[in-house]
mmCIF file of C-alpha atoms in Angstrom:
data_model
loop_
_atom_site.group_PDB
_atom_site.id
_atom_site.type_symbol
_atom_site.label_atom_id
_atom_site.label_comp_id
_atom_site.label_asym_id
_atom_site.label_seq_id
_atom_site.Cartn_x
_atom_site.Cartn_y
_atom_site.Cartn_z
ATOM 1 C CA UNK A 1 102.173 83.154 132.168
ATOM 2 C CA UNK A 2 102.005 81.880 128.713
ATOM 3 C CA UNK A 3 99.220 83.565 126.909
ATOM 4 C CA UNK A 4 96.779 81.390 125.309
ATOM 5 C CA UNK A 5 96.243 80.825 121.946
ATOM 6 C CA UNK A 6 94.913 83.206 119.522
ATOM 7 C CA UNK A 7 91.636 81.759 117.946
ATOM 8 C CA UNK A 8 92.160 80.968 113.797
ATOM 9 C CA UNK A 9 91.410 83.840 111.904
ATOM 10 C CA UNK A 10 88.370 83.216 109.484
ATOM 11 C CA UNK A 11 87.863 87.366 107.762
ATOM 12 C CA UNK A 12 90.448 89.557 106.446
ATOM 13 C CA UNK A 13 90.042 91.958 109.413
ATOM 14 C CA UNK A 14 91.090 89.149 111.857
ATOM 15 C CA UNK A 15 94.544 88.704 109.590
ATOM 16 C CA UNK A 16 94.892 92.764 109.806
ATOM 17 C CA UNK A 17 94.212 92.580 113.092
ATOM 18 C CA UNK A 18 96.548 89.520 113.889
ATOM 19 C CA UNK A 19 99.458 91.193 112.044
ATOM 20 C CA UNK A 20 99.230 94.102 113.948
ATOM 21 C CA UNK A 21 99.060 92.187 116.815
ATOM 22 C CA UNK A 22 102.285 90.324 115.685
ATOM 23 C CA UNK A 23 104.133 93.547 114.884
ATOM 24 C CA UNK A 24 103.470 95.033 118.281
ATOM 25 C CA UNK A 25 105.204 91.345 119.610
ATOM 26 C CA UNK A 26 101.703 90.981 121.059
ATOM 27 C CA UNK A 27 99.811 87.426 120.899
ATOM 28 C CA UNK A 28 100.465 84.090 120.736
ATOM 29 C CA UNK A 29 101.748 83.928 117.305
ATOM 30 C CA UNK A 30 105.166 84.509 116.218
ATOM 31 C CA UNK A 31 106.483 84.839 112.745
ATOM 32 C CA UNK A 32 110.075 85.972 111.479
ATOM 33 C CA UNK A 33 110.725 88.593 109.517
ATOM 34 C CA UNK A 34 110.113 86.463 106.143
ATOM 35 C CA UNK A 35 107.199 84.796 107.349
ATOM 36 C CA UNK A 36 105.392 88.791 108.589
ATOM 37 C CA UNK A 37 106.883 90.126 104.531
ATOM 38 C CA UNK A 38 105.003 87.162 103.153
ATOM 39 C CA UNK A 39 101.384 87.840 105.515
ATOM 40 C CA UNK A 40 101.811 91.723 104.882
ATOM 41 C CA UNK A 41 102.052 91.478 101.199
ATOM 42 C CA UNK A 42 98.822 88.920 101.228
ATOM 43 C CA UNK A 43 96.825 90.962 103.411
ATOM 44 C CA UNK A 44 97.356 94.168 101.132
ATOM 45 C CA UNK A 45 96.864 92.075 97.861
ATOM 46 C CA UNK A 46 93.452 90.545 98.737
ATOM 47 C CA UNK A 47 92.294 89.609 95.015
ATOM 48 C CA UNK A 48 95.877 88.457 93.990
ATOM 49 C CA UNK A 49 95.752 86.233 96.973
ATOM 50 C CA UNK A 50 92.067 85.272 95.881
ATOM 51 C CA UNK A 51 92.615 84.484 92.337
ATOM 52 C CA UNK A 52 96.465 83.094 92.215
ATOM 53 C CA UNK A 53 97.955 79.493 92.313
ATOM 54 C CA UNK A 54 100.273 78.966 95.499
ATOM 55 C CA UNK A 55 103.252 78.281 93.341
ATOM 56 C CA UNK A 56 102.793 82.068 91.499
ATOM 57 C CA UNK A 57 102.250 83.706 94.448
ATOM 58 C CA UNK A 58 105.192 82.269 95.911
ATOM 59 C CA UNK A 59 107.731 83.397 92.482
ATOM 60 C CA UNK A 60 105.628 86.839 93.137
ATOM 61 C CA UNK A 61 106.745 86.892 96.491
ATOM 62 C CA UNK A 62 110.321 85.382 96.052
ATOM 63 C CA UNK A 63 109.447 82.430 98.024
ATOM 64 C CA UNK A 64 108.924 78.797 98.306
ATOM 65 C CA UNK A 65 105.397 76.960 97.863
ATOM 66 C CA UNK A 66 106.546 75.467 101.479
ATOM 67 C CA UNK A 67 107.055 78.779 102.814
ATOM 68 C CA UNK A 68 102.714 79.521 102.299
ATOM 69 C CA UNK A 69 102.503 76.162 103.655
ATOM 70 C CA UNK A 70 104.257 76.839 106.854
ATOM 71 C CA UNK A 71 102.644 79.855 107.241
ATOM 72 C CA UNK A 72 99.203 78.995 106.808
ATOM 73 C CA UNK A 73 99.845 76.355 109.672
ATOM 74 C CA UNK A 74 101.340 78.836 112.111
ATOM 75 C CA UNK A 75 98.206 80.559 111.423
ATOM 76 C CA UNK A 76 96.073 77.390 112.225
ATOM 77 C CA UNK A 77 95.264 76.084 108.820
ATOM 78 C CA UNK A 78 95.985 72.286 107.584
ATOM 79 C CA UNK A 79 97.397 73.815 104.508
ATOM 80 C CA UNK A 80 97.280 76.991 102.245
ATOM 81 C CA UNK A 81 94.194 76.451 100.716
ATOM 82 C CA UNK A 82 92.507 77.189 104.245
ATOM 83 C CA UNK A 83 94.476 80.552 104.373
ATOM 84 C CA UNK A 84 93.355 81.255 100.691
ATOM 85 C CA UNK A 85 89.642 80.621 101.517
ATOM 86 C CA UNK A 86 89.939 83.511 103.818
ATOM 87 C CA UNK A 87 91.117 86.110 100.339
ATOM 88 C CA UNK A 88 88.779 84.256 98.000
ATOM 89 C CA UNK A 89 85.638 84.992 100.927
ATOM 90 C CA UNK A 90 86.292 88.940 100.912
ATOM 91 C CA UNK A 91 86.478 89.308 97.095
ATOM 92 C CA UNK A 92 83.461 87.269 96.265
ATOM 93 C CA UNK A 93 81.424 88.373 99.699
ATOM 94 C CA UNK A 94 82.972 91.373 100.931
ATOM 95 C CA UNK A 95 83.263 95.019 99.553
ATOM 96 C CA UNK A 96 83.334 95.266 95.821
ATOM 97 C CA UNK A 97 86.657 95.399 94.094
ATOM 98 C CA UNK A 98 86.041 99.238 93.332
ATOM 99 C CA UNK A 99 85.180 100.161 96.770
ATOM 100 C CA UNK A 100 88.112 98.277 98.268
ATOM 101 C CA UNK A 101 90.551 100.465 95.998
ATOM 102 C CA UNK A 102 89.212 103.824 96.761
ATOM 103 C CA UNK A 103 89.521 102.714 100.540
ATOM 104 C CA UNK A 104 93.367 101.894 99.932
ATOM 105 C CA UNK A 105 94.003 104.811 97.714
ATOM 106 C CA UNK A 106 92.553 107.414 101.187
ATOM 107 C CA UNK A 107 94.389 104.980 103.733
ATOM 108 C CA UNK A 108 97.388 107.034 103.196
ATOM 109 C CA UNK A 109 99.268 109.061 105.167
ATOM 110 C CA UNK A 110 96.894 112.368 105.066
ATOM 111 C CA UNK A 111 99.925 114.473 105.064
ATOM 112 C CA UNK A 112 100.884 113.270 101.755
ATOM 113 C CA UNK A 113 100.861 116.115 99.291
ATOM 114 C CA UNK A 114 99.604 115.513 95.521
ATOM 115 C CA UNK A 115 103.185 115.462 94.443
ATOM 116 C CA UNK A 116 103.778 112.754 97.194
ATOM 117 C CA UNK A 117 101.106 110.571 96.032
ATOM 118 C CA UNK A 118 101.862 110.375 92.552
ATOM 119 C CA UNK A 119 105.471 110.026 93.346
ATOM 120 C CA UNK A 120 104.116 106.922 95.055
ATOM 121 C CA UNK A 121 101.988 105.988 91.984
ATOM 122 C CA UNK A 122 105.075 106.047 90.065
ATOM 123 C CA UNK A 123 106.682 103.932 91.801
ATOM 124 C CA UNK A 124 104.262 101.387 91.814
ATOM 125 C CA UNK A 125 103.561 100.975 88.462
ATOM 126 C CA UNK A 126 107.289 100.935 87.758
ATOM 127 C CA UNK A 127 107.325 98.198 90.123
ATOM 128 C CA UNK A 128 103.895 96.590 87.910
ATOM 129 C CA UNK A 129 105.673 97.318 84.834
ATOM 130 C CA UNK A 130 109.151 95.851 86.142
ATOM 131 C CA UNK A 131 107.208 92.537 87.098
ATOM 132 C CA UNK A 132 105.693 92.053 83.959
ATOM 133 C CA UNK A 133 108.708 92.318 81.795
ATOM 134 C CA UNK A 134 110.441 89.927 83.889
ATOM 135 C CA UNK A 135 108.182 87.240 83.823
ATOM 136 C CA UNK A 136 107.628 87.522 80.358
ATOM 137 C CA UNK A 137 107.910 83.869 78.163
ATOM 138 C CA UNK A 138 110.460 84.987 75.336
ATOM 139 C CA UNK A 139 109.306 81.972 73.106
ATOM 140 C CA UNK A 140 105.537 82.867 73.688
ATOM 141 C CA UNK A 141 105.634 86.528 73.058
ATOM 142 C CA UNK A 142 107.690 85.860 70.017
ATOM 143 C CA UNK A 143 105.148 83.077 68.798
ATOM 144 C CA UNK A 144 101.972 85.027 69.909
ATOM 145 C CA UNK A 145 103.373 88.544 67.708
ATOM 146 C CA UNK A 146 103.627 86.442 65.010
ATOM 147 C CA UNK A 147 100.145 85.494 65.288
ATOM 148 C CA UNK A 148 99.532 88.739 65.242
ATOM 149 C CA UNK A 149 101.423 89.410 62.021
ATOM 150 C CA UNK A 150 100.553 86.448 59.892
ATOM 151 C CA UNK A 151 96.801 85.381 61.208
ATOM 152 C CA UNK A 152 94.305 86.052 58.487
ATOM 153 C CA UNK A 153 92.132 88.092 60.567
ATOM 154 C CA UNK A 154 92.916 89.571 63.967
ATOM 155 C CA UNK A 155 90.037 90.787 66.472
ATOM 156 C CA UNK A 156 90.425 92.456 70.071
ATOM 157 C CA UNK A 157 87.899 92.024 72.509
ATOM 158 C CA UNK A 158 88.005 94.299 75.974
ATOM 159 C CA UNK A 159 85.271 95.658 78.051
ATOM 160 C CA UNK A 160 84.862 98.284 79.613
ATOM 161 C CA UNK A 161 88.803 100.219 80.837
ATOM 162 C CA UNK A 162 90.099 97.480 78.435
ATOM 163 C CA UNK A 163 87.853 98.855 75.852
ATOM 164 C CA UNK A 164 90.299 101.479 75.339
ATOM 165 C CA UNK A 165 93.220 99.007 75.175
ATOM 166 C CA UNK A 166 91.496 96.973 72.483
ATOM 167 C CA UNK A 167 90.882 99.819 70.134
ATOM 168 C CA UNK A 168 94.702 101.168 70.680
ATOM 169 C CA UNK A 169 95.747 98.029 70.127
ATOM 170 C CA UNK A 170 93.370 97.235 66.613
ATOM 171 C CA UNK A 171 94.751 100.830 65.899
ATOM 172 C CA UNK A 172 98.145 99.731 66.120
ATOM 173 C CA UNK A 173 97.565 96.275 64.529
ATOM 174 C CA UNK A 174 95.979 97.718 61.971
ATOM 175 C CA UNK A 175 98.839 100.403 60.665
ATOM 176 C CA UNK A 176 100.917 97.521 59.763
ATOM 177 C CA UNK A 177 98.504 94.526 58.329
ATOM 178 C CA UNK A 178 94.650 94.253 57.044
ATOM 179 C CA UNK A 179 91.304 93.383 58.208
ATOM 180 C CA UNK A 180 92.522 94.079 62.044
ATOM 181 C CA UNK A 181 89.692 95.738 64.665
ATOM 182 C CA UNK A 182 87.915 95.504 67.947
ATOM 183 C CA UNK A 183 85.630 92.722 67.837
ATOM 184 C CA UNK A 184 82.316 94.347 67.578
ATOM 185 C CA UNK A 185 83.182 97.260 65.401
ATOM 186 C CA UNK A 186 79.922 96.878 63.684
ATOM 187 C CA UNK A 187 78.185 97.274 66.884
ATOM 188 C CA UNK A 188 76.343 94.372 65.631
ATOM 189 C CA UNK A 189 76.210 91.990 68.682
ATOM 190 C CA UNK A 190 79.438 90.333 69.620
ATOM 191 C CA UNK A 191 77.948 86.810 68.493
ATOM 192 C CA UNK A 192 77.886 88.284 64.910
ATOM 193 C CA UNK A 193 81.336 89.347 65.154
ATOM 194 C CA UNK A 194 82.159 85.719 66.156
ATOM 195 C CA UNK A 195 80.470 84.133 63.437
ATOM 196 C CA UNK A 196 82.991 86.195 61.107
ATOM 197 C CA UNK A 197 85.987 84.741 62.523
ATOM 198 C CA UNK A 198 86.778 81.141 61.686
ATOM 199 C CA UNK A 199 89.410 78.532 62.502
ATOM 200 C CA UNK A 200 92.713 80.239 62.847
ATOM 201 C CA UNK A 201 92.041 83.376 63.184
ATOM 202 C CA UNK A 202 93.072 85.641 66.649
ATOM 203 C CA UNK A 203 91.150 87.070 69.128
ATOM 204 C CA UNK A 204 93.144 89.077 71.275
ATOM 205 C CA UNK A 205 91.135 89.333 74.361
ATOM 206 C CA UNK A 206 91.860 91.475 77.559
ATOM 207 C CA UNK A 207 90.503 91.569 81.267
ATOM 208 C CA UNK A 208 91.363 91.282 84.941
ATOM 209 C CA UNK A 209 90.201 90.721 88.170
ATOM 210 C CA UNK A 210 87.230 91.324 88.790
ATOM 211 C CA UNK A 211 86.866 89.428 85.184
ATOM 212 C CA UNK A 212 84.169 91.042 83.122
ATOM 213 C CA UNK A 213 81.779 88.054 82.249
ATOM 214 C CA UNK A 214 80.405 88.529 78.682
ATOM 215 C CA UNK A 215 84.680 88.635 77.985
ATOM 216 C CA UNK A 216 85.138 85.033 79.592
ATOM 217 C CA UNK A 217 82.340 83.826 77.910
ATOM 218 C CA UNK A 218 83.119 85.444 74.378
ATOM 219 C CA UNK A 219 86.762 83.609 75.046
ATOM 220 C CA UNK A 220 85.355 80.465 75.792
ATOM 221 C CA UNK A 221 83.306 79.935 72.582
ATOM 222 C CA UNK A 222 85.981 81.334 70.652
ATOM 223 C CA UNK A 223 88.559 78.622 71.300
ATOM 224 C CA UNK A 224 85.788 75.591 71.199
ATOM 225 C CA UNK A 225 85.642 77.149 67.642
ATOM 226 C CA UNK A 226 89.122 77.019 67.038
ATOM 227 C CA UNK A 227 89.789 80.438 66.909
ATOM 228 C CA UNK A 228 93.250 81.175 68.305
ATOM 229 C CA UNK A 229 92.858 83.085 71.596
ATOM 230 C CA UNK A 230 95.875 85.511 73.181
ATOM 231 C CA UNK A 231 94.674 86.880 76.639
ATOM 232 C CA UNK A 232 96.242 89.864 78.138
ATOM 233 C CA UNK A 233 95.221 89.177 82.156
ATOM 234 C CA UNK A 234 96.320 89.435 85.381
ATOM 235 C CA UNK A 235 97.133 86.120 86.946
ATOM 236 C CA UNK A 236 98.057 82.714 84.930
ATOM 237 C CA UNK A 237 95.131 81.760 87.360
ATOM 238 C CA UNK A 238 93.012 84.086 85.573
ATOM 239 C CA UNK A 239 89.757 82.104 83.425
ATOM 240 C CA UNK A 240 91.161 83.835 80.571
ATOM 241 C CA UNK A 241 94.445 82.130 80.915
ATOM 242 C CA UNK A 242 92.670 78.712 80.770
ATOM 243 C CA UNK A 243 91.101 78.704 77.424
ATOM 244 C CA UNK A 244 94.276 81.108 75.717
ATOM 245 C CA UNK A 245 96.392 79.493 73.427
ATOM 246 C CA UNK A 246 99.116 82.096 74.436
ATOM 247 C CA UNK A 247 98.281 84.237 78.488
ATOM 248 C CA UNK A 248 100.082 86.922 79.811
ATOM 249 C CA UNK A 249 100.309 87.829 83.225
ATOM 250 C CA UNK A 250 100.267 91.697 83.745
ATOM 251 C CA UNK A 251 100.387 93.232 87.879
ATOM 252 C CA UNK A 252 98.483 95.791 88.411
ATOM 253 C CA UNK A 253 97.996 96.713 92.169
ATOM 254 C CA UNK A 254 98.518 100.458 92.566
ATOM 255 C CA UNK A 255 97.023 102.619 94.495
ATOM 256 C CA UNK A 256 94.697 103.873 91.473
ATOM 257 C CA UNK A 257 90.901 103.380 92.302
ATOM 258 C CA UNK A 258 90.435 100.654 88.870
ATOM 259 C CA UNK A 259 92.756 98.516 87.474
ATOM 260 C CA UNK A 260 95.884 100.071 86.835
ATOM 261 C CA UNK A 261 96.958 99.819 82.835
ATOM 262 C CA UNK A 262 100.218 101.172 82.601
ATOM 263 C CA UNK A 263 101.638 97.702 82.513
ATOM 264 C CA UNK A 264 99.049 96.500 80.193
ATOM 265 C CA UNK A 265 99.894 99.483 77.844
ATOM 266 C CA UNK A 266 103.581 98.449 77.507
ATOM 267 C CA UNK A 267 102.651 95.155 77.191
ATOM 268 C CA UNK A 268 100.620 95.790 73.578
ATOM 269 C CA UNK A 269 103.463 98.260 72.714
ATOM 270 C CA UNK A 270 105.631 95.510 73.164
ATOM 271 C CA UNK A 271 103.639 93.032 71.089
ATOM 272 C CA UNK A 272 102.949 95.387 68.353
ATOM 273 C CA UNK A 273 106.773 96.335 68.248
ATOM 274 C CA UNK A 274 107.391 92.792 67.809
ATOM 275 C CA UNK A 275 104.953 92.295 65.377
ATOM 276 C CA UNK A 276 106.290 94.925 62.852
ATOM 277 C CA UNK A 277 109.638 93.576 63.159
ATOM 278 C CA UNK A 278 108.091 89.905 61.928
ATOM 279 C CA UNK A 279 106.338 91.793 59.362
ATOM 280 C CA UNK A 280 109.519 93.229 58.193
ATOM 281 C CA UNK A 281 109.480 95.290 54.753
ATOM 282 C CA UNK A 282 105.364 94.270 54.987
ATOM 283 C CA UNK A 283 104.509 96.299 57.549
ATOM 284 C CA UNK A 284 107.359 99.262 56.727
ATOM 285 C CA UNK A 285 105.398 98.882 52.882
ATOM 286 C CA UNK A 286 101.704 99.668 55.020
ATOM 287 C CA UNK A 287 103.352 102.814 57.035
ATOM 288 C CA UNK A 288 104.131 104.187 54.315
ATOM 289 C CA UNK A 289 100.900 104.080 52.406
ATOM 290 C CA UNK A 290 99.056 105.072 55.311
ATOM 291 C CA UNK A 291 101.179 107.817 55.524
ATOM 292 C CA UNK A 292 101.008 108.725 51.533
ATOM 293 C CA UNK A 293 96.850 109.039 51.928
ATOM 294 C CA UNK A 294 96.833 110.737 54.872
ATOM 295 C CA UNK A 295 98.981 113.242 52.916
ATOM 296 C CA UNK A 296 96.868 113.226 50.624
ATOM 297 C CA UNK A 297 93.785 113.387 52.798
ATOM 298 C CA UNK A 298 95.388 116.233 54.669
ATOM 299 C CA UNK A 299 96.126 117.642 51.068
ATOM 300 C CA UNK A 300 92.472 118.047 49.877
ATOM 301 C CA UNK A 301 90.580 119.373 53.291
#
């Protein structure tokens, strides 16, 4: 008897439930070995799915745009944008981002010891970091350091985990050139801090999925000003990535409960490196003044 066929799935539990369905060769619906990578990888990735054009999920997933295509319509759909409704539904409807992590990070195998789980950290985030380096625009990083290097002024904007990254990053900025720092250093409202900047200047501004508002805002009226935006985000689908003058995507699915930054991190070392070796004998001149008065400093206490 043939067995009839399985209704469409419309919620991410039907697709978890249909691939386990297809892995146990039980169903209607039959997908090689390709096809099941391409679902799994989907399924476990539920805001990169959400948030990403078909053509970057498809170089994520070392596939071709026809290969979502086909899929989708084995699984019932006209096209991928059907399949991609289902993704985009959980992360604006379903459990918050958060939430959804902390569930992933205690699916594991409860045998796992704490050396076991990091181990498996590790090699995630090698794999982020790995990712990131390879997808990297030479002629874009270059261009965007030397922003960095040469801009008049240079401001970094990041809420909150990112908040961290944009004062490292100001930090690091700021050892090599002047008038570098977070934004809102002033803690003066972030619309002052704006009205500082003028056309020309950077604003280096970081987020990810799920995008912190006031940041996508705060890049929006930056660039109808004319200030020169570089976004560090997550997808080149990301809102950020629309209104940058220079975007670059950073993965970060790990099994950490937030956003994972180690990519991010190497991606600002990376920039800053670049920037000093623009700067040349300009920024080697500013290391080693900064290092003369903290001598000093350290001298007199």
């Amino acid at each position: 008897m043939t067995p009839s066929a399985s209704p469409r799935p419309e919620t991410l539990g039907d697709l978890e439930r249909l691939l386990a369905d297809i892995e146990g060769s039980e169903g209607s619906v039959r997908l090689g070995k390709r096809s099941r990578h391409v679902l799994t990888a989907l399924v476990t990735a539920p805001q990169q799915a959400a948030v990403s054009s078909i053509s970057e999920l498809a170089e994520r997933l070392s596939v071709s745009p026809s290969t979502l295509s086909r899929l989708a319509q084995r699984l019932g759909f006209d096209g991928f944008a059907g399949l991609q409704g289902i993704f985009r539904r959980n992360v604006t409807e379903g459990k918050s981002f958060y939430s959804d992590q902390v569930s992933r990070l205690l699916d594991g195998d409860g045998n796992d010891g704490s050396h076991a789980r990091l181990s498996r950290l590790g090699r995630q985030e090698s794999a982020n970091i790995g990712d990131m380096v390879a997808e990297i625009d030479e002629v874009s990083f270059v261009e965007a350091a030397g922003l960095l290097a040469e801009a008049r002024r240079v401001r970094v904007h990041g809420m909150r985990q990112f908040a961290s990254l944009a004062s490292f990053m100001a930090y690091g900025l700021g050892m090599l050139r002047p008038d570098v720092a977070p934004l809102d250093a002033a803690r003066h409202g972030v619309a002052d801090a704006l009205a500082q900047l003028g056309e020309g200047d950077v604003l280096v501004v970081a987020s990810c999925f799920p995008y912190t508002p006031s940041v996508l805002t705060t890049a929006e009226v930056a660039a109808r000003q004319g200030i020169r935006v570089i976004a560090l985000t997550d997808s080149t689908a990301s809102p950020l990535a629309k209104v940058a003058r220079y975007s670059f995507p950073v993965p970060n699915h790990s099994l950490f409960f937030s956003n994972s930054m180690c990519a991010f991190m190497l991606l600002v070392e990376g920039l800053l490196s670049e920037a000093a070796n623009q700067l040349g004998e300009t920024g080697l001149t500013a290391l080693k003044r900064r290092e003369r008065l903290i001598g000093e400093l350290d001298a007199s206490l």
